[in-house]
Coordinates of C-alpha atoms in Angstrom, one line a residue:
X1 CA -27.1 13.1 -23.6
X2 CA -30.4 14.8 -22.7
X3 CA -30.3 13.8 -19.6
X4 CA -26.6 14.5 -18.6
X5 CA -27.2 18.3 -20.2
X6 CA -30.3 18.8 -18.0
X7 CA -28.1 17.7 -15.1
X8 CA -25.7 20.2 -15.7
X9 CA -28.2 23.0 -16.1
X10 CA -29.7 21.7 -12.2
X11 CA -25.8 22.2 -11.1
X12 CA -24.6 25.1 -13.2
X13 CA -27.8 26.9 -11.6
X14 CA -28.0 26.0 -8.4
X15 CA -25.7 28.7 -6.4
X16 CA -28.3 31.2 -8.5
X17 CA -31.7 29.3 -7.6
X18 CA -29.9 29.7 -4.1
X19 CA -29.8 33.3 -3.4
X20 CA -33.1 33.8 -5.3
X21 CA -35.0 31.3 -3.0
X22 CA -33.0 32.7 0.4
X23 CA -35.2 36.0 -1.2
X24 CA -31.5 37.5 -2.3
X25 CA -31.9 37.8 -6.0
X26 CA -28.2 38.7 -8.0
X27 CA -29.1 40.3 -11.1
X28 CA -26.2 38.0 -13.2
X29 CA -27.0 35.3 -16.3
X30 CA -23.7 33.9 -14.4
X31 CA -23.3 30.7 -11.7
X32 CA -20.1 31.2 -11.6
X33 CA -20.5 35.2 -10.7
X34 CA -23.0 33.8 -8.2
X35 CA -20.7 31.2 -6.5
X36 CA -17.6 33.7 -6.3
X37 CA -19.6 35.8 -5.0
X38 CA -20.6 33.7 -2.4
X39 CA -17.2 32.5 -2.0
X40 CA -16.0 36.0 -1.1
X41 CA -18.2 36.9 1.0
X42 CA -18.3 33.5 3.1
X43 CA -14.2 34.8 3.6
X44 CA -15.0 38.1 4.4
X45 CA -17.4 36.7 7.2
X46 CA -15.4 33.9 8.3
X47 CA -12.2 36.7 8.3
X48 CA -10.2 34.1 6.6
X49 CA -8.6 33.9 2.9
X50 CA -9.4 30.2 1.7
X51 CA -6.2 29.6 -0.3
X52 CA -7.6 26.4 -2.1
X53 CA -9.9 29.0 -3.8
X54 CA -7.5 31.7 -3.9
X55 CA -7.8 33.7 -1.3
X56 CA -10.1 36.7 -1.3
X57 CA -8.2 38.5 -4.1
X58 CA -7.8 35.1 -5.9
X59 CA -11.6 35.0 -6.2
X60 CA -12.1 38.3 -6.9
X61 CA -10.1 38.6 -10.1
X62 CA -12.1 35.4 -11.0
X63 CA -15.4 37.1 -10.6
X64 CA -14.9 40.3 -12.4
X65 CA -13.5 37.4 -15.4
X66 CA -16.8 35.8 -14.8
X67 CA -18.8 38.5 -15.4
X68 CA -18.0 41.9 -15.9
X69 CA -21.0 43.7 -16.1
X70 CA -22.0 42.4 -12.3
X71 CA -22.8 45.4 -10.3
X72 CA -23.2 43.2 -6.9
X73 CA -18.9 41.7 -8.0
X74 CA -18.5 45.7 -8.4
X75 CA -19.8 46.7 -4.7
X76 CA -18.4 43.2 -2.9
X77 CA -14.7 44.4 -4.6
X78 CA -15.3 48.2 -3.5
X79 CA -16.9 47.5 -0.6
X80 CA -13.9 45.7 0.9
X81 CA -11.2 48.1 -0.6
X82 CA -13.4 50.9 1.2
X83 CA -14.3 48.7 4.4
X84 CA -10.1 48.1 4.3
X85 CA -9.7 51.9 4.9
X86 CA -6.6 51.0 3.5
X87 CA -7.1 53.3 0.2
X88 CA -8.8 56.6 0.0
X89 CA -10.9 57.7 -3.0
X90 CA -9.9 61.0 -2.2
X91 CA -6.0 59.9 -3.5
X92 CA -6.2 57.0 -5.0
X93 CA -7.1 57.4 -8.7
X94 CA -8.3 53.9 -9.5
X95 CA -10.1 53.2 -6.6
X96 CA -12.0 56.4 -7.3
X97 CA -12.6 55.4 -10.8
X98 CA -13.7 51.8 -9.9
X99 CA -16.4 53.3 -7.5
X100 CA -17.4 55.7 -10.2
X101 CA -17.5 52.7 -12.8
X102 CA -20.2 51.1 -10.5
X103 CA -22.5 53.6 -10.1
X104 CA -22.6 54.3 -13.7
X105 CA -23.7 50.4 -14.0
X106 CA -26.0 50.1 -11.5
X107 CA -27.2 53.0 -13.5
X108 CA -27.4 51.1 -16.8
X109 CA -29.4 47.8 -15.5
X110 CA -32.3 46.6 -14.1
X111 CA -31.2 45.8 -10.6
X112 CA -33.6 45.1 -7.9
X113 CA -34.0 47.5 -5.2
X114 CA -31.8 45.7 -2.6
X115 CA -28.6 45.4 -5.6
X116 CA -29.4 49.8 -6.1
X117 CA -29.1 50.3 -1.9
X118 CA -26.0 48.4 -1.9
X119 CA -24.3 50.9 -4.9
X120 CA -25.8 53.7 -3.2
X121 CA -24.4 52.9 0.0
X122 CA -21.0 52.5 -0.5
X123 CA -21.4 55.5 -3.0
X124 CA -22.2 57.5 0.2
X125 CA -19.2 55.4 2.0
X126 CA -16.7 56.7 -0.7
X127 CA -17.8 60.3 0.1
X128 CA -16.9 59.9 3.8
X129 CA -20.8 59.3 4.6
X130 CA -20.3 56.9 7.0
X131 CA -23.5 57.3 8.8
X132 CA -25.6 57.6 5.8
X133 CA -24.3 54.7 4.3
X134 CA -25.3 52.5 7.5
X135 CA -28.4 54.1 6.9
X136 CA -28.5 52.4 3.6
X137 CA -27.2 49.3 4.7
X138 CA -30.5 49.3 7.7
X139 CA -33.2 50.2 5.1
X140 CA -31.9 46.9 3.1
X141 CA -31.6 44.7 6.2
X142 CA -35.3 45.8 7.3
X143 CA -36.3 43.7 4.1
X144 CA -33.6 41.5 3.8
X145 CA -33.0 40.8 7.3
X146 CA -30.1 37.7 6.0
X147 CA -28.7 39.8 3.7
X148 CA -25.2 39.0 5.0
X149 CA -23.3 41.8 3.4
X150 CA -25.4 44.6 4.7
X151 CA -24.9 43.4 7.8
X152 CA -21.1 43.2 7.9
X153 CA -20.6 46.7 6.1
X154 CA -22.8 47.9 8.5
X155 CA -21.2 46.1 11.8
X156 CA -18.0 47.1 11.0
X157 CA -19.1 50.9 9.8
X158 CA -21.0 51.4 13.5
X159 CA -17.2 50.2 14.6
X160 CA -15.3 52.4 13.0
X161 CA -18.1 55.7 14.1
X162 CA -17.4 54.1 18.0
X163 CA -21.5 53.9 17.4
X164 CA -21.2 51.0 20.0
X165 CA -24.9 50.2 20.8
X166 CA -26.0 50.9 17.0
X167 CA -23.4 48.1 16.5
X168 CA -24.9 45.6 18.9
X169 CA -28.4 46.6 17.9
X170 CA -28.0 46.2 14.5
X171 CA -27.2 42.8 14.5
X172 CA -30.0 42.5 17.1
X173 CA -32.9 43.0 15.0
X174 CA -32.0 40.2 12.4
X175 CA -31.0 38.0 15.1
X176 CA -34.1 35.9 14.9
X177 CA -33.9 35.2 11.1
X178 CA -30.8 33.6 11.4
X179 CA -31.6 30.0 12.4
X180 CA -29.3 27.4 12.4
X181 CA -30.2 25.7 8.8
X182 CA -29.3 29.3 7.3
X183 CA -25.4 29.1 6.3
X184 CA -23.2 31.4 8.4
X185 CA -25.7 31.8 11.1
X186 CA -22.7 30.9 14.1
X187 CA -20.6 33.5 12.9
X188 CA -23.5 36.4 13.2
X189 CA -23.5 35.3 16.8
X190 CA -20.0 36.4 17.0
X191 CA -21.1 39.7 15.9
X192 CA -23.5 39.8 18.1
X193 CA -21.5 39.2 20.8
X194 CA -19.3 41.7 20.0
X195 CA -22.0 44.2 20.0
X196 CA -22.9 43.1 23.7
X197 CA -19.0 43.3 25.0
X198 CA -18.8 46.9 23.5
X199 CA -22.2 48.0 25.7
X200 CA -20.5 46.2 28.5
X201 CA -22.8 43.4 28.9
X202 CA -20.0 41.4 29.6
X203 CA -21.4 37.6 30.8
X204 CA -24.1 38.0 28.2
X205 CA -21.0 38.8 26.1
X206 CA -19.1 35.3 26.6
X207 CA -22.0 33.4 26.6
X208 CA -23.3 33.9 23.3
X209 CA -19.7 33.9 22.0
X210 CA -19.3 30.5 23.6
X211 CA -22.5 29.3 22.0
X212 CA -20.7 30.1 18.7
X213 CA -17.7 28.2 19.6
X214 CA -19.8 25.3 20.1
X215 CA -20.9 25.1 16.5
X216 CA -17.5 26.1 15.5
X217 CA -14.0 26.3 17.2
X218 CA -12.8 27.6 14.3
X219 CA -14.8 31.0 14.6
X220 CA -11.5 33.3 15.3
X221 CA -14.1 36.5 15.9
X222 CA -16.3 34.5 18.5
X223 CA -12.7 33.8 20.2
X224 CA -11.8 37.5 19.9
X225 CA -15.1 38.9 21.7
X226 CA -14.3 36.3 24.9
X227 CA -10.4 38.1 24.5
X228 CA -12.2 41.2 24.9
X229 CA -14.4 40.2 27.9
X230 CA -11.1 39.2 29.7
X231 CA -9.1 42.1 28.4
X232 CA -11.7 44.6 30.1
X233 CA -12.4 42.7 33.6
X234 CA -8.8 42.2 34.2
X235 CA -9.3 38.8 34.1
X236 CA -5.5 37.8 33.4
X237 CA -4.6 34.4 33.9
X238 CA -8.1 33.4 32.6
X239 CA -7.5 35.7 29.6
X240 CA -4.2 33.8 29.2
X241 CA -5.0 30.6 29.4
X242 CA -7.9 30.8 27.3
X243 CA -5.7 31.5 24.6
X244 CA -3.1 29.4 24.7
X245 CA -6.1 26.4 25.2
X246 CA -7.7 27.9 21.8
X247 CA -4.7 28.6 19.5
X248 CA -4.8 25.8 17.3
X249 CA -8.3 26.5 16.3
X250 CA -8.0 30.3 15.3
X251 CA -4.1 30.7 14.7
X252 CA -4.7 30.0 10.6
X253 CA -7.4 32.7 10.5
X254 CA -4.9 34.5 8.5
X255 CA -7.0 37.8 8.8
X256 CA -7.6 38.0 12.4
X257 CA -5.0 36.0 13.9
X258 CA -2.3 38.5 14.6
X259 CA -5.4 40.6 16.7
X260 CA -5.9 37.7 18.6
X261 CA -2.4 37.3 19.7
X262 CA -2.0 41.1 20.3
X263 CA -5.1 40.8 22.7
X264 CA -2.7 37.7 24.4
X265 CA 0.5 39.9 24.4
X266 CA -1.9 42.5 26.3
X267 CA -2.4 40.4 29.3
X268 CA 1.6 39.9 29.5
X269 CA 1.9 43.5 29.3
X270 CA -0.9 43.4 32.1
X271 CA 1.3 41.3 34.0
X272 CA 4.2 43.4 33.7
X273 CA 5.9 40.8 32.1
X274 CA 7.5 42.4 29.0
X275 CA 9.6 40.1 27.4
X276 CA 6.8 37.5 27.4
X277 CA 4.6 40.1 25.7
X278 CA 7.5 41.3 23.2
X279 CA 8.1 37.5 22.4
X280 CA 4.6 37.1 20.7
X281 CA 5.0 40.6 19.0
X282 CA 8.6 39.1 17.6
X283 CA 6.9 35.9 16.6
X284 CA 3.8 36.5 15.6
X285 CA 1.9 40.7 15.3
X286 CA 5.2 41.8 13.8
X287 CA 5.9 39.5 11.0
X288 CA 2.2 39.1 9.5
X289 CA 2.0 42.8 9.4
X290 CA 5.0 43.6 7.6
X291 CA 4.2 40.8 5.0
X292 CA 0.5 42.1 5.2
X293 CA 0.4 45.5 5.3
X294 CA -2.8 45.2 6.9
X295 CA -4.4 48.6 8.6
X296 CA -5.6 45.7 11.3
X297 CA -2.6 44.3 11.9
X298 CA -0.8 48.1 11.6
X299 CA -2.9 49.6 14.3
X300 CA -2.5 46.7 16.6
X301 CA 1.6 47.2 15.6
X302 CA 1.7 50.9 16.6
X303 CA -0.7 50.0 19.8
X304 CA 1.5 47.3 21.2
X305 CA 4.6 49.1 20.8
X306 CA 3.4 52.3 22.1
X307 CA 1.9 50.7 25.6
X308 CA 5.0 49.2 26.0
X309 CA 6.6 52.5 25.6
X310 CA 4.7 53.7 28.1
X311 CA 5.7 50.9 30.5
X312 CA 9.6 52.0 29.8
X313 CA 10.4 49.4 27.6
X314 CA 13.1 49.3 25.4
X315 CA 12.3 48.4 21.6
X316 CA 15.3 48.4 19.9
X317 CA 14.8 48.7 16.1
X318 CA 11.3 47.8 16.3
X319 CA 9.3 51.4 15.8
X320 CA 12.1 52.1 12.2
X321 CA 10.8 48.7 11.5
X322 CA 7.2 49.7 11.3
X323 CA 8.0 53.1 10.0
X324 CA 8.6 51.0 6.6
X325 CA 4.5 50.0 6.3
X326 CA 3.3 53.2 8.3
X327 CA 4.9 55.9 6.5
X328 CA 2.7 55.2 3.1
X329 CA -0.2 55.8 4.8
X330 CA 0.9 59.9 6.1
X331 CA -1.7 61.5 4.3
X332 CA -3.9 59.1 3.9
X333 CA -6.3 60.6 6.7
X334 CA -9.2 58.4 6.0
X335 CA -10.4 57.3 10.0
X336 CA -8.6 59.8 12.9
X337 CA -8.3 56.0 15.0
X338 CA -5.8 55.3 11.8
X339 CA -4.2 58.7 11.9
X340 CA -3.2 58.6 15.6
X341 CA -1.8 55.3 15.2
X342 CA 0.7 56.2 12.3
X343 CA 1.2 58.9 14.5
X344 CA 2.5 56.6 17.9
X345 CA 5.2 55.1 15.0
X346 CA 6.5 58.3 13.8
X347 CA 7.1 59.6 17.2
X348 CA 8.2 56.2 17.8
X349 CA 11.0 56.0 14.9
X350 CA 11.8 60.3 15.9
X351 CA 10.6 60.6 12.0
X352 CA 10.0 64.5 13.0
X353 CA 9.2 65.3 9.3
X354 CA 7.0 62.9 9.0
X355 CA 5.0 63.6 12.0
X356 CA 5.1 67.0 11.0
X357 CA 3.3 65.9 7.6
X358 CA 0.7 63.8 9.1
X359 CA -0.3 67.1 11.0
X360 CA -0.1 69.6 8.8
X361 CA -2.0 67.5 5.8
X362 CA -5.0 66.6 8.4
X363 CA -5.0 70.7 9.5
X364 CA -5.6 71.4 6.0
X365 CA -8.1 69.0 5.6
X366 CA -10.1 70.2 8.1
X367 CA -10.2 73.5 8.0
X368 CA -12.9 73.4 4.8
X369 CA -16.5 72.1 6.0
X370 CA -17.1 69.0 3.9
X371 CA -19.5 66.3 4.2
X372 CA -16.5 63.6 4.9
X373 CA -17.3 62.4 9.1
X374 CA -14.4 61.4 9.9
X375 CA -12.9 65.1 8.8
X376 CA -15.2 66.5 10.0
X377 CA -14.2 65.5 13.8
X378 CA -10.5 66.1 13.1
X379 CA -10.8 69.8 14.8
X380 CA -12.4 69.3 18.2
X381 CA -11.3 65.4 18.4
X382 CA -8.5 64.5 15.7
X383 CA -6.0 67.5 16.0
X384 CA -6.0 67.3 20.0
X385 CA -5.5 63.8 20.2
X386 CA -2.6 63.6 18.3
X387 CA -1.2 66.6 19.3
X388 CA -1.5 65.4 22.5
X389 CA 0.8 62.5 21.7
X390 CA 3.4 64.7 20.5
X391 CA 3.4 67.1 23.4
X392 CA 4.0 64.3 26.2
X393 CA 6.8 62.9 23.3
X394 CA 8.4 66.5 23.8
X395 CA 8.1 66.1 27.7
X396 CA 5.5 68.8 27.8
X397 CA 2.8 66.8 30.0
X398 CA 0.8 69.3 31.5
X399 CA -0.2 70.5 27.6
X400 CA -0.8 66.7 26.9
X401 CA -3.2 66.6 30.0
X402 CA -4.9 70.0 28.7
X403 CA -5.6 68.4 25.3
X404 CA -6.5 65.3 26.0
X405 CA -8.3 65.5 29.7
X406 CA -11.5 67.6 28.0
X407 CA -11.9 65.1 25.1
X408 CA -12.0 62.2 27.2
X409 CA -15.5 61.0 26.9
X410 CA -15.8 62.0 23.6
X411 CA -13.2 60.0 21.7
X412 CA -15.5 57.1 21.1
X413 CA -16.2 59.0 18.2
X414 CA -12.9 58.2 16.7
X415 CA -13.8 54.6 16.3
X416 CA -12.2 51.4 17.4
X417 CA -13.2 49.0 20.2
X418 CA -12.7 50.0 24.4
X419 CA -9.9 47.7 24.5
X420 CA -8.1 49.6 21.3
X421 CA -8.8 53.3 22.7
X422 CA -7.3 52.4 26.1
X423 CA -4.2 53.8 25.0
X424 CA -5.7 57.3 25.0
X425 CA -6.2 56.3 28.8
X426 CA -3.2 54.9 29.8
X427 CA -1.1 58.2 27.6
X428 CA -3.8 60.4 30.0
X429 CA -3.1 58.8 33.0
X430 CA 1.3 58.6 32.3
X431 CA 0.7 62.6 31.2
X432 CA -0.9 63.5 34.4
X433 CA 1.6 61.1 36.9
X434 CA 4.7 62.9 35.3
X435 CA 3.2 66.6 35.4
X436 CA 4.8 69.5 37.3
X437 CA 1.7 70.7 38.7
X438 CA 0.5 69.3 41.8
X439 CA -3.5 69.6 40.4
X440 CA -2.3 67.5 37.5
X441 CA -0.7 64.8 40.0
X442 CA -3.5 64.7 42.2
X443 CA -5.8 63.8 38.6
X444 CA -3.4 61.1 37.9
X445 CA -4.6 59.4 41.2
X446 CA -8.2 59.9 40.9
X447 CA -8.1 58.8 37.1
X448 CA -6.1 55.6 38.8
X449 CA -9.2 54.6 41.3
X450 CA -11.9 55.2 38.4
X451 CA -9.7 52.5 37.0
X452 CA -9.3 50.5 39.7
X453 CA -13.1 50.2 40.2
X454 CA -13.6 49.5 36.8
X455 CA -11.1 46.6 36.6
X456 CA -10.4 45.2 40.1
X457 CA -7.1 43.7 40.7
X458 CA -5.7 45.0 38.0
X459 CA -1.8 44.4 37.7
X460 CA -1.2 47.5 35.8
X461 CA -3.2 49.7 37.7
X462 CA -1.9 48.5 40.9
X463 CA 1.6 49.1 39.4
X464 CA 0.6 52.9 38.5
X465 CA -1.2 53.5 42.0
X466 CA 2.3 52.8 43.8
X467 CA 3.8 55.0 41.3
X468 CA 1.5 57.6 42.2
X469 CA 2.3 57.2 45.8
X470 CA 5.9 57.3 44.9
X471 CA 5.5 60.6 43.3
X472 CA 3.2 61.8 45.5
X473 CA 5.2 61.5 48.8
X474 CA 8.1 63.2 46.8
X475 CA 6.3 65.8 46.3

């Protein structure tokens, strides 16, 4: 009996000894705190919800069960309500109070310096911080450079602040630490190359991202960075086949699977070949997000629809359709990249009072200095974006040009990747093409060979260049 109980102890500690020897103590008396811990955080990594374990939430509700009193279960469950940007402290009551909750803990045990960084940070997030609380998340990964969850707070923080090189450079400085014999390690290459796609260091881009594919297929973000490299040279029919050849191996990451096929539908749309491209939104981006209710899977909804728009598509019921997820989220006002897709729906679906709602709640909001980031953009950057969207909606194009030509270079700041915020482009360049001034025409064209340059033999350039021509020789 001895010897089977001492057995036990070995197993029932060994997730524990684990993170203490990888130099990432959790301040818990728990192993089983520890291994759902773990277990949550491999998902969030992997971007996939392991339903023999429960899924993410599954294993969350476990782990709070577990232990109650463990401040690191606190800021894993926060963090990814927060990180979610699906809830706002500012309006949602329990979220507010579960953030409060762990900062009072954190306050009431001794945690080690790395645990009292991570409250701090997303303590800061809550606020709207978002640059301080990467600031947070870099101090912890300068001493704990495998410290897995700083690094994906941070990565996808630096994504939502359109803080591209930060992004790539973040993940850079750890990049050595993470060896092949330390778990996850594939997968922070498919950060990193992420990081290198968004700076436009395009070949260095695939190749790391194929590297990471070669330890495993399975890694749906590795695929989603070669999308991206395909997506931004114009690459088409590589970008398509790619795809198609990889499907089976990323198709069940349930998280990041309907992004994938809306970076597939985009090289149909490319193509000019709508029904293709309206096919996989039918089949596959549609259905996940009105089960999920994803802001992922929402924003790639309202982006999809709206290009299409733009092309002259026809949508049918689609845009009332999405109205039914998008509609929750009118006030919400927690990233501008969010806000201006809700927007593109409510437009969309003619909801006037809605889009009126969405505007007039983010006016408020801005008009008071706060510390909130995001807000604190919404007058220069936020306001003229979307109401840039709703003037070429009412047909008034030369006031969309106006609003949107001087913020060009600037909307980065909104967030998102260059793939995501080519919208803004293409509404610039269909504003311009269909403007009664001449001036505004003759932009259109010179937008359309800074485009062409930047993605030769583009189908969907080439498409708007004859358009222009057309226009032009009308004129």
């Amino acid at each position: 009996m001895a010897g089977t109980s001492e057995e036990t102890d070995k197993k029932d500690c060994s997730v524990f000894l684990a993170w203490q020897d990888a130099g990432l103590v959790l301040s818990t008396t728990s192993n089983e705190a520890c291994k759902l811990f773990d277990a949550v955080l491999t998902q969030y990594a992997t971007w996939t919800n392991n339903e023999s374990l429960g899924g993410i939430d599954g294993c969350l509700s476990k782990l709070k069960a577990a232990d109650p009193n463990f401040t690191m279960g606190h800021v894993i469950a926060n963090g990814l309500e927060l990180i979610g940007t699906g809830r706002t402290v500012r309006l949602d009551r329990e979220l507010d109070s579960a953030v409060r909750a762990m900062v009072a803990l954190s306050k009431s045990q001794p945690l080690t310096e790395r645990e009292r960084l991570h409250v701090s940070a997303l303590d800061v997030f809550a606020r709207g911080q978002l640059p301080k609380a990467c600031d947070l998340w870099e101090q912890i990964l300068q001493s704990h450079p495998t410290d897995l969850l700083a690094l994906k707070f941070s990565h996808d923080t630096y994504f939502y602040l359109g803080y591209q090189r930060q992004m790539r450079d973040s993940v850079a400085r750890v990049y050595p630490f993470w060896t092949r014999d330390v778990p996850l390690s594939s997968y922070v290459k498919g950060y990193y190359s992420f990081g290198l796609v968004e700076t436009n260091l395009f070949e260095r881009a695939e190749k790391v991202a194929h590297e990471a594919l070669a330890i495993n297929q399975t890694d749906a973000w590795s695929v989603h960075t070669i999308a991206h490299v395909n997506e931004m040279k114009a690459e088409v029919e590589k970008g398509l086949k790619f795809m198609k050849e990889t499907e089976k191996n990323w198709k069940s990451s349930d998280m990041l699977a309907c992004h994938n096929y809306w970076h597939w539908a985009l090289y149909y749309i490319e193509k000019g070949e709508y029904e293709a491209a309206l096919t996989i939104y039918d089949q596959h981006i549609a259905p996940v997000c009105l089960a999920s209710g994803s802001i992922l899977d929402i924003v790639d909804n309202c982006s999809m629809l709206y290009r299409l728009h733009l092309e002259g598509v026809k949508l049918g019921d689609r845009w009332n359709d999405l109205l039914g997820v998008t509609k929750k989220h009118t006030k919400d006002h927690i990233l501008l990249f969010n806000d201006v897709h809700y927007l593109m729906s409510f437009l969309g679906a003619k909801d006037h009072k809605t889009t009126e709602e969405l505007l007039t709640t983010l006016q408020e909001l801005a008009k008071a200095p706060h510390e909130d980031h995001q807000l604190s953009l919404a007058p220069h950057l936020g306001l003229p974006l979307c109401q840039a969207f709703v003037e070429f909606e009412n047909g008034n194009c030369d006031k969309a040009v106006d609003l949107l030509y001087p913020i060009r270079y600037e909307l980065v700041q909104v967030g998102g990747s260059d793939a995501q915020r080519d919208v803004f482009s293409l509404l610039l360049i269909h504003a311009a093409l269909n403007s009664k001034s001449k001036a505004k025409r003759n932009l259109a064209r010179c937008l359309l060979h800074e485009r062409d340059l930047l993605r030769p033999k583009s189908p969907m350039t080439e498409r708007l260049i004859r358009k222009a021509a057309a226009v032009h020789s009308m004129a």
